[in-house]
Short mmCIF file of C-alpha atoms in Angstrom, two decimals:
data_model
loop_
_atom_site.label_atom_id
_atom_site.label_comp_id
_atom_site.label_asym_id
_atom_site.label_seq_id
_atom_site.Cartn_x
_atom_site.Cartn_y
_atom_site.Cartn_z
CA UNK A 80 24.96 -54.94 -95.04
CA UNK A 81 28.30 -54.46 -96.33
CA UNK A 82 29.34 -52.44 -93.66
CA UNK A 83 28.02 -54.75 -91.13
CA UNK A 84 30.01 -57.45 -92.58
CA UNK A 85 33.05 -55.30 -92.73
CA UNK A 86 32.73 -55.33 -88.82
CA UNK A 87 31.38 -51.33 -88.65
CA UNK A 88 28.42 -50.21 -87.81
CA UNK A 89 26.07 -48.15 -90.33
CA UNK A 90 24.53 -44.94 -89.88
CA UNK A 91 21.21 -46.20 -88.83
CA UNK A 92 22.74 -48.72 -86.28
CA UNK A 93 24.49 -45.78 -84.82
CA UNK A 94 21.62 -42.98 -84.69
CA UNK A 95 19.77 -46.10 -83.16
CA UNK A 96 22.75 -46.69 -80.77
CA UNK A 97 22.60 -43.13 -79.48
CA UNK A 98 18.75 -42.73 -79.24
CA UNK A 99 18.94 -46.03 -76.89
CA UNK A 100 21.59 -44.28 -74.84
CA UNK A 101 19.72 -40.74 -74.86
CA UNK A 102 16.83 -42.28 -73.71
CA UNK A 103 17.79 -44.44 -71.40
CA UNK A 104 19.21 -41.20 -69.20
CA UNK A 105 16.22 -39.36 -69.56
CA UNK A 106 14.32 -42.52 -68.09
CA UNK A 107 16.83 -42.47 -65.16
CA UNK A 108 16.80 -38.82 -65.05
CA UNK A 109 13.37 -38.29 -64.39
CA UNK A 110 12.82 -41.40 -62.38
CA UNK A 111 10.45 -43.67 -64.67
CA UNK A 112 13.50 -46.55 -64.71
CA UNK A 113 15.53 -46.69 -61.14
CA UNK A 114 19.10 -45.57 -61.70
CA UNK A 115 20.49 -48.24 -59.49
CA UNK A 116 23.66 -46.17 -58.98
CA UNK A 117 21.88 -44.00 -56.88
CA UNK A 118 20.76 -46.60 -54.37
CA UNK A 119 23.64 -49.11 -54.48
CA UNK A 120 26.75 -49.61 -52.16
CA UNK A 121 29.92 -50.32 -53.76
CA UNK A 122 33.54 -50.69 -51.70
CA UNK A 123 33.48 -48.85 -48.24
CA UNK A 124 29.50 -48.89 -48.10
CA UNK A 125 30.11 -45.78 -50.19
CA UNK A 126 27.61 -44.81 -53.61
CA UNK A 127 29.15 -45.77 -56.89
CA UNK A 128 29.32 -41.83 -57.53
CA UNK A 129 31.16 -41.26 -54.65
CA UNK A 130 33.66 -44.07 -54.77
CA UNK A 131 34.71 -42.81 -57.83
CA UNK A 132 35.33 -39.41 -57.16
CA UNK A 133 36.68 -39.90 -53.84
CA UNK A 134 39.03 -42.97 -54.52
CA UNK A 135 39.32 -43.60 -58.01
CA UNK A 136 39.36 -39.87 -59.77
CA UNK A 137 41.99 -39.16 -57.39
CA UNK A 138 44.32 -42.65 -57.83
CA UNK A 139 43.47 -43.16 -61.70
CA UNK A 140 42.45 -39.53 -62.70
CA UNK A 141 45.87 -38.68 -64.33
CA UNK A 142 45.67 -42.01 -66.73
CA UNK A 143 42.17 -41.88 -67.49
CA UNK A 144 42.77 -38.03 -68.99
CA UNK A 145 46.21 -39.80 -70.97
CA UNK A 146 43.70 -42.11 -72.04
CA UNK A 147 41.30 -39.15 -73.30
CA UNK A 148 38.24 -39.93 -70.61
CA UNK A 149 36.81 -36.86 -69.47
CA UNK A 150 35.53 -37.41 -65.70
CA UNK A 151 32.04 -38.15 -67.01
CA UNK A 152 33.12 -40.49 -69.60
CA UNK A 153 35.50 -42.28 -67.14
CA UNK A 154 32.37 -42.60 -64.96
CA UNK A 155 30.44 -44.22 -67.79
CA UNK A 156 33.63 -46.58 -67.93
CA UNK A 157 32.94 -47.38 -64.40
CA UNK A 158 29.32 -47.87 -64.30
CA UNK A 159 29.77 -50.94 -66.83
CA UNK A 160 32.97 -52.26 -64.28
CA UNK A 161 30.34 -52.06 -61.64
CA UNK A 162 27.75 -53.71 -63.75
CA UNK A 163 30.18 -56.42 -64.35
CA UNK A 164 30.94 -56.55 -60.76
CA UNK A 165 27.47 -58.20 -59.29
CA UNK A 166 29.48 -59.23 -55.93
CA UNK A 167 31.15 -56.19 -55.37
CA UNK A 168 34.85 -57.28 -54.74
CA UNK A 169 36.33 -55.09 -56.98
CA UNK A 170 37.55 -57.52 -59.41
CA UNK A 171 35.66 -58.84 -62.29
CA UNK A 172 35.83 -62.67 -63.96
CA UNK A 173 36.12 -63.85 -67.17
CA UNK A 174 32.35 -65.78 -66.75
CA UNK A 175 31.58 -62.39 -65.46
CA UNK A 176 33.11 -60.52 -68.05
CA UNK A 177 30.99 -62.81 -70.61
CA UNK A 178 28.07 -62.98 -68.83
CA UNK A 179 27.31 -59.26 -69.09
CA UNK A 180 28.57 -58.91 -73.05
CA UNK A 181 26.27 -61.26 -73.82
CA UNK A 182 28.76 -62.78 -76.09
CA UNK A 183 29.46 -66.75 -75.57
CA UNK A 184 32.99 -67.53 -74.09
CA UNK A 185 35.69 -68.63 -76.86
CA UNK A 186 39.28 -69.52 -77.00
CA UNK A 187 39.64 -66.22 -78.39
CA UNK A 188 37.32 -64.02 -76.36
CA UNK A 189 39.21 -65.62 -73.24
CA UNK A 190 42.28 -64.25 -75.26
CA UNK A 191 41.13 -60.86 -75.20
CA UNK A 192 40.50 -61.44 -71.50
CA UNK A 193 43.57 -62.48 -70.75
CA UNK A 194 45.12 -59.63 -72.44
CA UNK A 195 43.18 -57.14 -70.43
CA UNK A 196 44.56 -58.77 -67.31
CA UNK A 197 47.29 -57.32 -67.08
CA UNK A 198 49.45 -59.44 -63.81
CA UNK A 199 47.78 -62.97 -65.20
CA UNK A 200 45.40 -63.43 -62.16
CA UNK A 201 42.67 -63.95 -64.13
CA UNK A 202 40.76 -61.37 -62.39
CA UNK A 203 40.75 -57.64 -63.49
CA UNK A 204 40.53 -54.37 -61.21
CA UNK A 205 39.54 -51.10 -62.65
CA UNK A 206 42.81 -49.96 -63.81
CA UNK A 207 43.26 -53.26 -65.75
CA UNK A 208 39.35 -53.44 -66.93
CA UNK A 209 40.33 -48.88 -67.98
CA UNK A 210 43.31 -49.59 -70.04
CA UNK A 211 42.12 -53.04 -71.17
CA UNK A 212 39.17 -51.93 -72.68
CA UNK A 213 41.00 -48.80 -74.10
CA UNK A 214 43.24 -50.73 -75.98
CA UNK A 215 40.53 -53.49 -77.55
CA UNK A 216 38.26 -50.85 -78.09
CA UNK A 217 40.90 -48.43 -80.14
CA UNK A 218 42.57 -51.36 -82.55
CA UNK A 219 41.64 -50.38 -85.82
CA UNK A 220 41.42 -53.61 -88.08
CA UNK A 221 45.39 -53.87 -88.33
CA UNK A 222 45.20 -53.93 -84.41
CA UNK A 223 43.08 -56.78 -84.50
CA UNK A 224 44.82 -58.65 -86.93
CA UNK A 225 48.03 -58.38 -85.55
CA UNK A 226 46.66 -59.71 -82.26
CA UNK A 227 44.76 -62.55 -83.84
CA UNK A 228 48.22 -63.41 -85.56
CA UNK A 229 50.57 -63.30 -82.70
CA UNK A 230 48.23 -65.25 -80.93
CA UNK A 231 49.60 -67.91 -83.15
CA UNK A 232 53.14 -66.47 -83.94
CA UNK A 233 54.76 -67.58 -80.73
CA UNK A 234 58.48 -67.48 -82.06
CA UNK A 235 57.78 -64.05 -83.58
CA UNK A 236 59.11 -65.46 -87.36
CA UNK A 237 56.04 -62.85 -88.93
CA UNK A 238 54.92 -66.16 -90.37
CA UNK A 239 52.73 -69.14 -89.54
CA UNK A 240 52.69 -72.82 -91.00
CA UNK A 241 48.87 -73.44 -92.76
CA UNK A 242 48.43 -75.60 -89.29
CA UNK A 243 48.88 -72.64 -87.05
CA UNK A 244 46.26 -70.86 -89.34
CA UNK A 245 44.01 -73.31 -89.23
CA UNK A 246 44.19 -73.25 -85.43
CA UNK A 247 43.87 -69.68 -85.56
CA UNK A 248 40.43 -69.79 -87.38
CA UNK A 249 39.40 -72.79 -85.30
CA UNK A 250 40.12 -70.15 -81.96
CA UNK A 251 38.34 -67.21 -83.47
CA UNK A 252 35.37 -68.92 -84.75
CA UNK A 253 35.29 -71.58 -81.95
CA UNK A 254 34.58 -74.21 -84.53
CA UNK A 255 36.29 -77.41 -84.49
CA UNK A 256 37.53 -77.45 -88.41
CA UNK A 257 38.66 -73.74 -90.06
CA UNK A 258 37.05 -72.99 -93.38
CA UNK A 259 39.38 -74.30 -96.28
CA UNK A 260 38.37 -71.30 -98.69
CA UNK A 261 39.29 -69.15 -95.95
CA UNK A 262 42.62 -70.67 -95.74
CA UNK A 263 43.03 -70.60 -99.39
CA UNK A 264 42.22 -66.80 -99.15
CA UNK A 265 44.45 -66.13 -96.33
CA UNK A 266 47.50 -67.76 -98.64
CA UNK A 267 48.15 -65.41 -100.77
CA UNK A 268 50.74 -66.75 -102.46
CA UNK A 269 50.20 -70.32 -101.45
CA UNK A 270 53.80 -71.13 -100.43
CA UNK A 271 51.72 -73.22 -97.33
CA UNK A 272 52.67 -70.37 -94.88
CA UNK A 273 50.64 -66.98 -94.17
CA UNK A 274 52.63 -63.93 -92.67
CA UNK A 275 51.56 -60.79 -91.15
CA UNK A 276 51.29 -59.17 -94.50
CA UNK A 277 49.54 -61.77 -96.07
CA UNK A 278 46.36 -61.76 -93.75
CA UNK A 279 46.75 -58.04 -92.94
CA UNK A 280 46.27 -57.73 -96.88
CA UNK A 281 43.45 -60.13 -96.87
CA UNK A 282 41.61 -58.43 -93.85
CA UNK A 283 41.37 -55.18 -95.62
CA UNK A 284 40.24 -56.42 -98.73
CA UNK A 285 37.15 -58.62 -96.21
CA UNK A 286 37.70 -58.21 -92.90
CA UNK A 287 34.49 -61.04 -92.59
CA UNK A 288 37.71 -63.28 -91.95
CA UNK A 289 38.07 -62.46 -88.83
CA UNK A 290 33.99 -61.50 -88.07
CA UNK A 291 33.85 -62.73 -84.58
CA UNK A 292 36.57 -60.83 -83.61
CA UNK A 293 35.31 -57.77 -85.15
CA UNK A 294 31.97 -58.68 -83.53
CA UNK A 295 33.85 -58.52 -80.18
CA UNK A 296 34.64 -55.20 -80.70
CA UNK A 297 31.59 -54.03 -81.60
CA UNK A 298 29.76 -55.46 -78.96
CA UNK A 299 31.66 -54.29 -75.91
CA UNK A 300 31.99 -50.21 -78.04
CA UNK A 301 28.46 -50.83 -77.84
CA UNK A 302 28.08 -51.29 -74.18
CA UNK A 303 30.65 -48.74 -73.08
CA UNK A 304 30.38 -45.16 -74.37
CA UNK A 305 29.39 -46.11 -77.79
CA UNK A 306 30.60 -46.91 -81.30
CA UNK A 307 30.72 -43.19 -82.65
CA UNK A 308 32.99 -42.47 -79.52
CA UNK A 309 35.16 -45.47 -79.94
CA UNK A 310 35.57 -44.78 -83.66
CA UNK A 311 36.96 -41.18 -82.96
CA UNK A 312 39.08 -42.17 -80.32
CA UNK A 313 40.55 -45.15 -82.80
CA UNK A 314 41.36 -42.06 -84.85
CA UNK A 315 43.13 -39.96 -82.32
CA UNK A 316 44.96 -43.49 -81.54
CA UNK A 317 46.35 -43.71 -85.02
CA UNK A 318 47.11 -40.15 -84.57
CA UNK A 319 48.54 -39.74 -81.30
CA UNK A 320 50.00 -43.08 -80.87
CA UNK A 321 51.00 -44.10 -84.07
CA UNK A 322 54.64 -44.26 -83.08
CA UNK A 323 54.15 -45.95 -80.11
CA UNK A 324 52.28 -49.36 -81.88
CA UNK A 325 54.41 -49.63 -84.88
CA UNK A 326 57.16 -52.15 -84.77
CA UNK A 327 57.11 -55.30 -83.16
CA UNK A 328 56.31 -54.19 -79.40
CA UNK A 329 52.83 -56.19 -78.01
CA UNK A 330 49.62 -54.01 -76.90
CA UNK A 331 51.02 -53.98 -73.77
CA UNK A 332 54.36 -52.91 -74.14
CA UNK A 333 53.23 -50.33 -76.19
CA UNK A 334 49.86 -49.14 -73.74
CA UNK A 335 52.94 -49.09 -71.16
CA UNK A 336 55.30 -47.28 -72.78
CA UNK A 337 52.15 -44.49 -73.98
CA UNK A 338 51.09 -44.42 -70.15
CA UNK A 339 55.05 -43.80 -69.16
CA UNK A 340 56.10 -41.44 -71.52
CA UNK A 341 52.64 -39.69 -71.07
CA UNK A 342 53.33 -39.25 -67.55
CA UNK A 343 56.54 -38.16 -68.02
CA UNK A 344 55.65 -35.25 -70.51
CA UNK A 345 52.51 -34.14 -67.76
CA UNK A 346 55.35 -33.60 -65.09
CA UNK A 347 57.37 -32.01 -67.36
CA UNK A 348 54.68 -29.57 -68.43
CA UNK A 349 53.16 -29.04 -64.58
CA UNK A 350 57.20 -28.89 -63.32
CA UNK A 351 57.26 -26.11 -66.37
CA UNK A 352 54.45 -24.87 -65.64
CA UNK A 353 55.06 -24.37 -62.21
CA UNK A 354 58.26 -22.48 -63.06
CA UNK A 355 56.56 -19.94 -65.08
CA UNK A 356 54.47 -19.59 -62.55
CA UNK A 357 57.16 -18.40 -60.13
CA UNK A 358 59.00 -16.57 -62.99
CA UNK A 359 55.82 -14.52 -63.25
CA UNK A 360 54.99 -13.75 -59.77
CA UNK A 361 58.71 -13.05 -59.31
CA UNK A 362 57.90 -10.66 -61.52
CA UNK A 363 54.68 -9.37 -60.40
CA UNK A 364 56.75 -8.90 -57.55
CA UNK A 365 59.97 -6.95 -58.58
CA UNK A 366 57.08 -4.71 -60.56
CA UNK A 367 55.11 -4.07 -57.45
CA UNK A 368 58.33 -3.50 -56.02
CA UNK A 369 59.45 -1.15 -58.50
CA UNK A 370 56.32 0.76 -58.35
CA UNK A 371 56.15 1.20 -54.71
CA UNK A 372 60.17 2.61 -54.55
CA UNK A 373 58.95 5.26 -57.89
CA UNK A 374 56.28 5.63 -56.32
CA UNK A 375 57.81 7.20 -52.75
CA UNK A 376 60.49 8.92 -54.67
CA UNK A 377 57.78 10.49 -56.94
CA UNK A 378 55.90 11.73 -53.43
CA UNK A 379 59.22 12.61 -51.65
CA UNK A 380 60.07 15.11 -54.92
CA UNK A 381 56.83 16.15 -54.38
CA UNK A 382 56.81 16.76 -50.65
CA UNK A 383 60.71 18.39 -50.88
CA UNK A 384 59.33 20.33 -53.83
CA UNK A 385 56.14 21.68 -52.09
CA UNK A 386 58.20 22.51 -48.92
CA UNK A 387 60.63 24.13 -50.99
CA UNK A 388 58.02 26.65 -52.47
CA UNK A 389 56.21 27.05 -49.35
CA UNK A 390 59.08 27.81 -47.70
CA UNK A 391 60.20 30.57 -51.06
CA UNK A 392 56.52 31.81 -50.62
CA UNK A 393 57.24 32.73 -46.80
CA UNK A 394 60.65 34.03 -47.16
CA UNK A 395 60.97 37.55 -47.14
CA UNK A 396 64.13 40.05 -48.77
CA UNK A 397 66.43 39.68 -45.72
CA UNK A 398 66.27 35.69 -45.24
CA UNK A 399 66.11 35.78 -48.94
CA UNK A 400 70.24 38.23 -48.41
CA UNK A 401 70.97 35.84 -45.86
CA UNK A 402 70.42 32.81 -47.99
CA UNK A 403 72.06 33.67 -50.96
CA UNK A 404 75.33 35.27 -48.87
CA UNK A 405 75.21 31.99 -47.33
CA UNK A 406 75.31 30.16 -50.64
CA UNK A 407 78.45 32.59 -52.26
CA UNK A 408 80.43 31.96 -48.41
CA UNK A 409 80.20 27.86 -49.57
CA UNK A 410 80.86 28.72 -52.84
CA UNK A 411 84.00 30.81 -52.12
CA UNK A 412 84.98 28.01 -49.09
CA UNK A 413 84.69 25.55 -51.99
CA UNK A 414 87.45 27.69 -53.66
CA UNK A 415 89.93 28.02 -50.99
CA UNK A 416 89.88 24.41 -50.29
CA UNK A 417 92.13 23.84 -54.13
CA UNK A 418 95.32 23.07 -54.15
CA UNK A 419 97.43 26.66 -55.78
CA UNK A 420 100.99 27.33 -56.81
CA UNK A 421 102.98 29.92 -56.48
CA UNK A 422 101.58 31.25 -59.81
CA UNK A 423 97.81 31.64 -58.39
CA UNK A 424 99.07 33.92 -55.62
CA UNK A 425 97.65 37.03 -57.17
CA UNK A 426 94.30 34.48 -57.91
CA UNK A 427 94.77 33.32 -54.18
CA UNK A 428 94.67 36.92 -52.48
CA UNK A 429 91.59 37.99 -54.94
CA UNK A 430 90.03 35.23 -53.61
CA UNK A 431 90.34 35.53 -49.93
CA UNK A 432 89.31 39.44 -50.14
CA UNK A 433 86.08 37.89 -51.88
CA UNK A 434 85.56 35.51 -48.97
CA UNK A 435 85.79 37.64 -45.94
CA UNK A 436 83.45 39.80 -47.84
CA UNK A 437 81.07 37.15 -48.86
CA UNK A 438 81.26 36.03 -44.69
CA UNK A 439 80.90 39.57 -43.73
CA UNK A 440 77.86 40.04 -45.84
CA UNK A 441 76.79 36.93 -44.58
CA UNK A 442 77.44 38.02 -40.69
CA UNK A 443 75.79 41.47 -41.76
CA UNK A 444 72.51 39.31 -43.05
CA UNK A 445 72.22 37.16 -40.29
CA UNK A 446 72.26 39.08 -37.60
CA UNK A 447 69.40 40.96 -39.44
CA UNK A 448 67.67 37.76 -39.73
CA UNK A 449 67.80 36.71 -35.81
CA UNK A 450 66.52 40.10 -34.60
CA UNK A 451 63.46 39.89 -36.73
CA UNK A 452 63.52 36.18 -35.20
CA UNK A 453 63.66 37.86 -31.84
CA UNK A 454 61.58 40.91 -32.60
CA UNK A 455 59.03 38.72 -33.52
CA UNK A 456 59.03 36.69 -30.66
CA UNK A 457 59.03 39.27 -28.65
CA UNK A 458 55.70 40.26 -30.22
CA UNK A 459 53.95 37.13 -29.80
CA UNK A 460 55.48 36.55 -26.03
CA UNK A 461 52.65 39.26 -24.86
CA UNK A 462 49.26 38.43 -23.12
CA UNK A 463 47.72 35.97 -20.84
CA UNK A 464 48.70 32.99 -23.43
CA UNK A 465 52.48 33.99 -22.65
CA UNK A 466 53.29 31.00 -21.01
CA UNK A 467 51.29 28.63 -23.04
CA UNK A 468 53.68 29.81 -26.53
CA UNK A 469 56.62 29.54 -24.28
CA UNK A 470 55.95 25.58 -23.32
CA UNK A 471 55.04 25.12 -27.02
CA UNK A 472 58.17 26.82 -28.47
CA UNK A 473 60.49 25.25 -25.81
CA UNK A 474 59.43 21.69 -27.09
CA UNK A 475 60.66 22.09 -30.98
CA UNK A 476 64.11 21.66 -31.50
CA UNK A 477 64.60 25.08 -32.92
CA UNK A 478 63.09 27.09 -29.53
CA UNK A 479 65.48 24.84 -27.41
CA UNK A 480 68.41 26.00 -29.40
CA UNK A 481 67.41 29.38 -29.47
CA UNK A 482 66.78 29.24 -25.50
CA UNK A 483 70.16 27.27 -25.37
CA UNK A 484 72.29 29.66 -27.08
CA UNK A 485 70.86 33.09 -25.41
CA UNK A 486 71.50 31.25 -22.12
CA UNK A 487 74.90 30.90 -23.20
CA UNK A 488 75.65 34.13 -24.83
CA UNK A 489 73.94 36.45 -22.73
CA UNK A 490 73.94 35.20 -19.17
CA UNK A 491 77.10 33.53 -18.67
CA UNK A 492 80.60 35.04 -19.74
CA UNK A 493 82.53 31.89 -18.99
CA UNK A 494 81.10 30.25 -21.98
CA UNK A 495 81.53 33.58 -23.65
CA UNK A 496 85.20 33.29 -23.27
CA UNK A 497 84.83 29.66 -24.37
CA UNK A 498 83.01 30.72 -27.37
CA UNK A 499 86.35 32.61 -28.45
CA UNK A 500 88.87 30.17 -28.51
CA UNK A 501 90.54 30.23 -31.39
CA UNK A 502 90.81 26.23 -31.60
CA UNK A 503 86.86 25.86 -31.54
CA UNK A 504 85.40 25.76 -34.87
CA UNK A 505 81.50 27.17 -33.54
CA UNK A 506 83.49 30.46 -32.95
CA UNK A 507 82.43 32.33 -36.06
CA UNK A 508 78.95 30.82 -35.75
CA UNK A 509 77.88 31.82 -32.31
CA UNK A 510 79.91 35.28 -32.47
CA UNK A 511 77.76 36.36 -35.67
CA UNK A 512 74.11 35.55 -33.84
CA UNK A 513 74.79 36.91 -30.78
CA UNK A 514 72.68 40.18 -29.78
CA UNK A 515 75.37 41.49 -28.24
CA UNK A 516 78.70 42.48 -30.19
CA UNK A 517 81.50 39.90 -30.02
CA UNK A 518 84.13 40.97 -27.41
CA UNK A 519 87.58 41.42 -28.44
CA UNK A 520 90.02 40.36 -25.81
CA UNK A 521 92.26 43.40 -27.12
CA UNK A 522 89.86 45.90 -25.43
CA UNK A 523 90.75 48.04 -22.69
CA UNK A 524 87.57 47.59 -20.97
CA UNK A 525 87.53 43.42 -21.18
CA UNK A 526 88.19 42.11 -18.22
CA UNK A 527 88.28 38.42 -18.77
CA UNK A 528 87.48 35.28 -15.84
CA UNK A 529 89.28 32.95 -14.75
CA UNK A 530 89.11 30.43 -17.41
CA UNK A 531 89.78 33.15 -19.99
CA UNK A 532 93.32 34.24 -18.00
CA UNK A 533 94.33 30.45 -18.39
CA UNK A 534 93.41 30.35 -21.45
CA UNK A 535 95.71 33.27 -22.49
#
């Protein structure tokens, strides 16, 4: 009883509540009572269901989830709007409003209404009827007395005359004369005024000052969602939103600024959120990136370092000579290309005795080499297949030089005495592969062409 009067609800009331609810959803759910959602039109000729999904999930979504609705619970929210709504216009009344509470119209009641209606039309839409019933439904018993006061503290003084009480009473219990002892009680001190204090101090001690107000409350957490909800969302209110109800602000101002600043933190956190998003796929990116470039170097090392022993496993002793004479003739070019003094002269000669050498070893080698080159080609270029290896070695860049430079060497002496101008830095080069032995223009027996006698 006591917690009745206090303007709660007591354990049995709410097991009762929630076994109503429970069953009421298995009746719908397995069609003994018509779930009337199912088979009515709402706005558009569309299902309730699907009017809220399509239209009102996707305009009022983000404040229902500020709010703390889940989409189910927010659809639960809507069913009683609906409910309320017999004519379907999308706006409810305040006879309408009453008429499905069940609770008789008052001064104060159509107080509560008009604080849910948010633009003063006297008509509420969804996102009025949301927010409205939100608030109401959340006020703790300090909520509710500070509205019941301010109702009466128009000039915001945080006190009222015993004639503004009285009227206050008068609204809330829509009686014509207020109790006297509850007058007396709200008077603390009996100065003949009552401030905020005063009757916030009295309604915790017995909140059965203010019982149809509390009855209000209970009546429409009753018909939406619940008490139990209600009563844990008035927690994560005080919680959550303490900062935003203290002070002086109205319900409104304050429901307002919540909603604002709300919204303002979500597109903070989704602008955030989409930053880190594209920090990490940026990279995911430069890693993949990364991977791919290690990943070719790793297979070109590989590939140069196969060739290389492939091509150690097929070289034999004299491309092995002419190889490494090759490698001392750079090595000793390297040398010669220093700046000396006059001091390094005897370092200077030594040098350039071991770099003719090293190019005469390296002349010596490679002339080795490119007989076995010919020899061998000379071996395969046998048989009925003859012309078949020719067309395939003429193709690779290697049997085209090799055709190129016999042409040149062998078959035509005015390219021979082209090959030996002094000025033409391939001299050396083609002179140590030919087959035949270089001719030296000093010989008795050279008889040089035209181009060679202008030359000279």
């Amino acid at each position: 009883n006591r917690m009745v009067r206090l303007g709660g609800q007591s354990a049995v009331g709410k097991a009762c509540d929630a076994v109503k609810r429970r069953a009421k959803k298995l009746l719908k759910k397995f069609g003994i009572v018509q779930d009337e959602h199912k088979t009515r039109r709402y706005l558009g000729g569309m299902r309730p269901d699907k009017y809220y999904d399509s239209v009102i999930w996707r305009d009022l979504g983000e404040t229902l989830q500020i709010l703390g609705f889940t989409y189910d619970s927010g659809f639960d929210v809507f069913s009683a709007f609906i409910d309320i709504d017999d004519d379907n216009s999308g706006e409810v009344g305040v006879s309408e409003f009453h008429k499905w509470l069940g609770f008789p119209a008052t001064k104060f009641s159509e107080r509560v209404f008009g604080i849910l209606d948010m633009d003063g039309s006297g008509q509420l839409d969804f996102r009025e009827f949301m927010i409205g019933v939100w608030n109401w439904n959340t006020y703790d018993a300090t909520g509710i007395t500070k509205l019941a006061f301010n109702t009466m503290d128009v000039d915001q003084k945080g006190a009222i005359d015993l004639h503004e009480a009285d009227a206050m009473l008068r609204m809330v219990y829509a009686s014509r004369k207020a109790d006297p002892l509850l007058l007396r009680q709200i008077d603390i001190n009996g100065d003949g005024e009552v401030s905020m204090e005063e009757l916030q101090q009295t309604v915790e001690e017995d909140n059965s000052v203010l019982a149809p107000a509390f009855q209000l409350q209970r009546m429409l957490r009753q018909r939406i969602l619940g008490v139990r909800y209600w009563e844990q969302e008035t927690l994560r209110r005080q919680t959550y939103f303490a900062g935003y109800d203290s002070g002086t602000t109205t319900s409104w101002d304050a429901i307002r600024d919540i909603l604002a600043i709300k919204h303002r933190e979500r597109l903070e956190e989704e602008e955030r959120q989409r930053r880190l998003k594209e920090m990490e796929e940026e990279q995911r990116r430069q890693e993949k990136l990364q991977k791919e470039l290690k990943f070719k170097e790793e297979m070109a090392a590989r590939k140069a370092k196969r060739a290389e022993e492939k091509r150690r496993r097929l070289e034999t002793p004299e491309i092995r000579a002419a190889r490494e004479a090759r490698e001392e003739l750079e090595k000793c070019s390297a040398e010669r290309d220093e700046e000396c003094i006059y001091a390094d002269l005897a370092r200077r000669l030594d040098l350039r005795e071991r770099y003719w050498t090293a190019f005469e070893t390296w002349v010596r080698c490679q002339r080795i080499v490119e007989q076995m080159k010919c020899d061998k080609k000379l071996r395969l270029a046998v048989g009925p297949d003859v012309q078949i290896k020719v067309d395939e070695d003429i193709v690779t860049a290697e049997g085209y030089n090799d055709l190129k430079r016999e042409v040149l060497v062998l078959y035509t002496m005015e390219h021979s005495d082209y090959l030996y101008q002094r000025d033409w830095c391939g001299d050396a080069w083609f002179a140590s592969l030919m087959i035949r032995p270089p001719v030296d223009e000093f010989d008795d027996a050279y008889e040089p062409t035209w181009a060679a006698k202008q030359s000279i």
